[in-house]
XYZ file of C-alpha atoms in Angstrom:
209
model
C 35.080 0.224 -21.555
C 35.176 1.375 -17.962
C 35.933 -1.521 -15.627
C 36.060 -1.485 -11.847
C 39.609 -2.813 -11.501
C 41.688 -4.197 -9.961
C 39.823 -7.211 -8.633
C 41.287 -9.130 -5.712
C 40.648 -12.352 -3.824
C 43.097 -13.145 -1.062
C 46.609 -12.623 -2.397
C 45.530 -12.909 -6.046
C 44.540 -9.889 -8.134
C 43.903 -8.993 -11.759
C 44.301 -5.549 -13.315
C 44.732 -4.001 -16.728
C 48.191 -4.361 -18.224
C 50.270 -1.170 -18.260
C 53.066 -0.093 -20.633
C 55.530 -0.195 -17.760
C 54.776 -3.920 -17.297
C 56.692 -4.664 -20.508
C 60.058 -5.369 -18.884
C 58.835 -7.699 -16.145
C 56.506 -9.572 -18.516
C 59.258 -10.014 -21.076
C 61.628 -11.270 -18.386
C 59.023 -13.785 -17.213
C 58.388 -15.016 -20.752
C 62.082 -15.386 -21.529
C 62.882 -17.162 -18.261
C 59.961 -19.567 -18.758
C 60.622 -20.599 -22.369
C 60.651 -24.355 -21.839
C 57.593 -24.115 -19.571
C 55.468 -21.984 -21.914
C 56.619 -22.865 -25.447
C 54.416 -25.990 -25.865
C 51.293 -23.861 -25.303
C 52.187 -20.582 -27.012
C 50.340 -19.321 -30.061
C 52.567 -19.029 -33.125
C 52.135 -17.734 -36.668
C 51.832 -20.067 -39.673
C 53.630 -17.350 -41.646
C 56.828 -17.795 -39.655
C 58.530 -16.227 -36.607
C 57.345 -12.854 -35.372
C 59.383 -10.291 -33.463
C 59.330 -10.574 -29.685
C 58.551 -6.989 -28.683
C 56.594 -6.813 -25.445
C 56.214 -3.032 -25.577
C 54.599 -3.247 -29.006
C 52.483 -6.187 -27.848
C 51.134 -4.235 -24.896
C 50.358 -1.279 -27.153
C 48.321 -3.585 -29.415
C 46.492 -5.090 -26.452
C 45.616 -1.683 -25.015
C 44.399 -0.516 -28.433
C 42.124 -3.570 -28.567
C 40.863 -2.597 -25.123
C 40.104 0.938 -26.303
C 38.377 -0.503 -29.370
C 36.239 -2.760 -27.170
C 37.510 -6.012 -28.683
C 39.574 -7.280 -25.749
C 40.639 -6.828 -22.125
C 44.331 -7.471 -21.293
C 44.832 -8.431 -17.659
C 47.935 -9.003 -15.579
C 47.693 -11.700 -12.909
C 49.447 -10.912 -9.636
C 50.143 -12.791 -6.416
C 51.008 -10.643 -3.413
C 51.321 -7.763 -5.919
C 54.018 -9.597 -7.903
C 53.371 -10.260 -11.593
C 52.607 -13.958 -12.073
C 51.353 -14.027 -15.661
C 48.850 -12.677 -18.143
C 45.182 -13.305 -18.859
C 43.660 -11.932 -22.046
C 39.999 -11.659 -22.908
C 39.877 -11.523 -26.693
C 37.439 -11.697 -29.574
C 34.728 -9.772 -27.740
C 31.553 -9.903 -29.828
C 28.520 -7.784 -29.081
C 24.950 -7.970 -30.311
C 23.398 -11.398 -30.704
C 26.602 -13.213 -29.651
C 27.725 -11.194 -26.603
C 30.664 -13.538 -26.108
C 34.429 -13.672 -25.723
C 37.344 -16.061 -25.245
C 39.873 -16.266 -22.411
C 43.536 -17.211 -22.767
C 46.240 -17.147 -20.091
C 49.750 -18.078 -19.040
C 51.397 -18.253 -15.632
C 55.088 -18.428 -14.724
C 56.285 -21.839 -13.587
C 57.342 -20.561 -10.170
C 53.732 -19.489 -9.491
C 52.118 -22.698 -10.733
C 50.128 -24.838 -8.312
C 49.108 -21.975 -6.000
C 45.542 -21.575 -7.280
C 46.415 -18.267 -8.936
C 45.146 -19.145 -12.413
C 41.683 -20.488 -11.472
C 41.167 -17.521 -9.146
C 42.162 -15.074 -11.883
C 40.037 -16.832 -14.521
C 37.043 -16.778 -12.176
C 37.467 -13.059 -11.466
C 37.966 -12.215 -15.141
C 34.886 -14.192 -16.138
C 32.865 -12.372 -13.487
C 34.098 -9.028 -14.848
C 32.955 -10.062 -18.313
C 29.536 -11.181 -17.098
C 28.893 -8.169 -14.853
C 30.859 -5.121 -16.059
C 30.784 -6.015 -19.757
C 27.386 -7.746 -19.699
C 28.597 -10.583 -21.916
C 26.488 -13.716 -22.203
C 29.046 -16.450 -22.905
C 32.719 -17.035 -22.104
C 34.844 -19.698 -23.757
C 38.222 -21.266 -23.023
C 39.932 -23.495 -25.593
C 42.705 -25.817 -24.404
C 45.041 -28.309 -26.046
C 44.228 -31.880 -24.926
C 47.827 -32.294 -23.693
C 47.628 -29.284 -21.378
C 46.502 -31.045 -18.217
C 47.171 -28.059 -15.945
C 44.873 -25.790 -17.961
C 42.184 -28.452 -18.145
C 42.330 -28.666 -14.367
C 41.467 -24.931 -14.224
C 38.185 -25.381 -16.115
C 37.419 -28.518 -14.119
C 37.752 -26.591 -10.862
C 35.547 -23.723 -12.055
C 32.823 -25.871 -13.602
C 33.182 -24.764 -17.215
C 31.186 -27.099 -19.475
C 32.870 -29.195 -22.133
C 31.409 -28.273 -25.522
C 33.431 -30.205 -28.069
C 36.632 -30.928 -29.957
C 37.895 -28.312 -32.403
C 40.252 -29.861 -34.890
C 43.440 -28.012 -35.896
C 41.926 -24.938 -34.299
C 44.858 -22.676 -33.261
C 48.465 -22.506 -34.458
C 50.465 -23.488 -31.370
C 54.181 -24.200 -31.087
C 54.655 -24.393 -34.838
C 51.588 -26.313 -36.051
C 47.795 -26.315 -36.118
C 46.601 -28.056 -32.959
C 43.372 -29.652 -31.816
C 41.665 -27.967 -28.871
C 38.944 -28.824 -26.402
C 36.308 -26.078 -26.036
C 34.814 -25.244 -22.633
C 32.257 -22.519 -21.884
C 29.945 -20.871 -19.382
C 26.951 -18.633 -19.918
C 25.984 -15.930 -17.459
C 22.671 -17.546 -16.489
C 24.532 -20.595 -15.146
C 26.381 -18.595 -12.491
C 24.071 -15.883 -11.096
C 26.144 -15.856 -7.907
C 29.383 -15.414 -9.861
C 32.050 -17.901 -10.934
C 34.414 -17.043 -8.089
C 31.716 -17.230 -5.416
C 30.444 -20.569 -6.713
C 33.960 -22.019 -6.687
C 34.846 -20.644 -3.244
C 31.653 -22.167 -1.843
C 32.546 -25.532 -3.359
C 29.435 -25.511 -5.547
C 31.024 -25.748 -8.996
C 29.905 -28.978 -10.713
C 32.771 -31.428 -10.649
C 31.940 -33.257 -13.873
C 30.963 -30.397 -16.192
C 34.343 -30.329 -17.937
C 34.532 -34.099 -18.452
C 35.682 -34.934 -21.977
C 33.770 -37.839 -23.561
C 35.839 -40.943 -24.313
C 35.281 -40.564 -28.069
C 36.876 -37.099 -28.078
C 39.743 -38.256 -25.871
C 40.517 -41.008 -28.362
C 40.557 -38.709 -31.370
C 42.368 -35.679 -29.929
């Protein structure tokens, strides 16, 4: 894949992760343990080694293989977190999933929705994908606010979907397809035209999550 990166809007930018990002990313993850642990993917087979250098190598190999795009989120050129596009499917699906984390000290600045919007636009334009999905634990109000802001549609409850923080957890699924945002996700949000109720979770799913 050959992407036109980095992408920038105001002080926020996204770019491909680099091997030399390992130290700063590991420091951010370690210093944000209590903030990030409730939302982190884990393995049902037990603890895995925390090796950021090896993790970045795997992510970049997935990028070379065409199955993912590992982004770093920055604010004023300072690393604020990560955003990974994963599970890229071609052919009749032409879809992928977005996951992300941001350091606590950068939370509440609009960095994550801006980065998610830019990454989704990259996937729709540069990669010519048709559908982008974000799956979020019902308890993660901050992440749900991101999809609410950007107008991602609620698509349903996925029971015991991803192993998070030591157990299989329910997730809400939100998505957009390219035809819905011909002007781009970022442009639609900046103009204040993202639908405000698209991500609304029905009462029945709120009760059962």
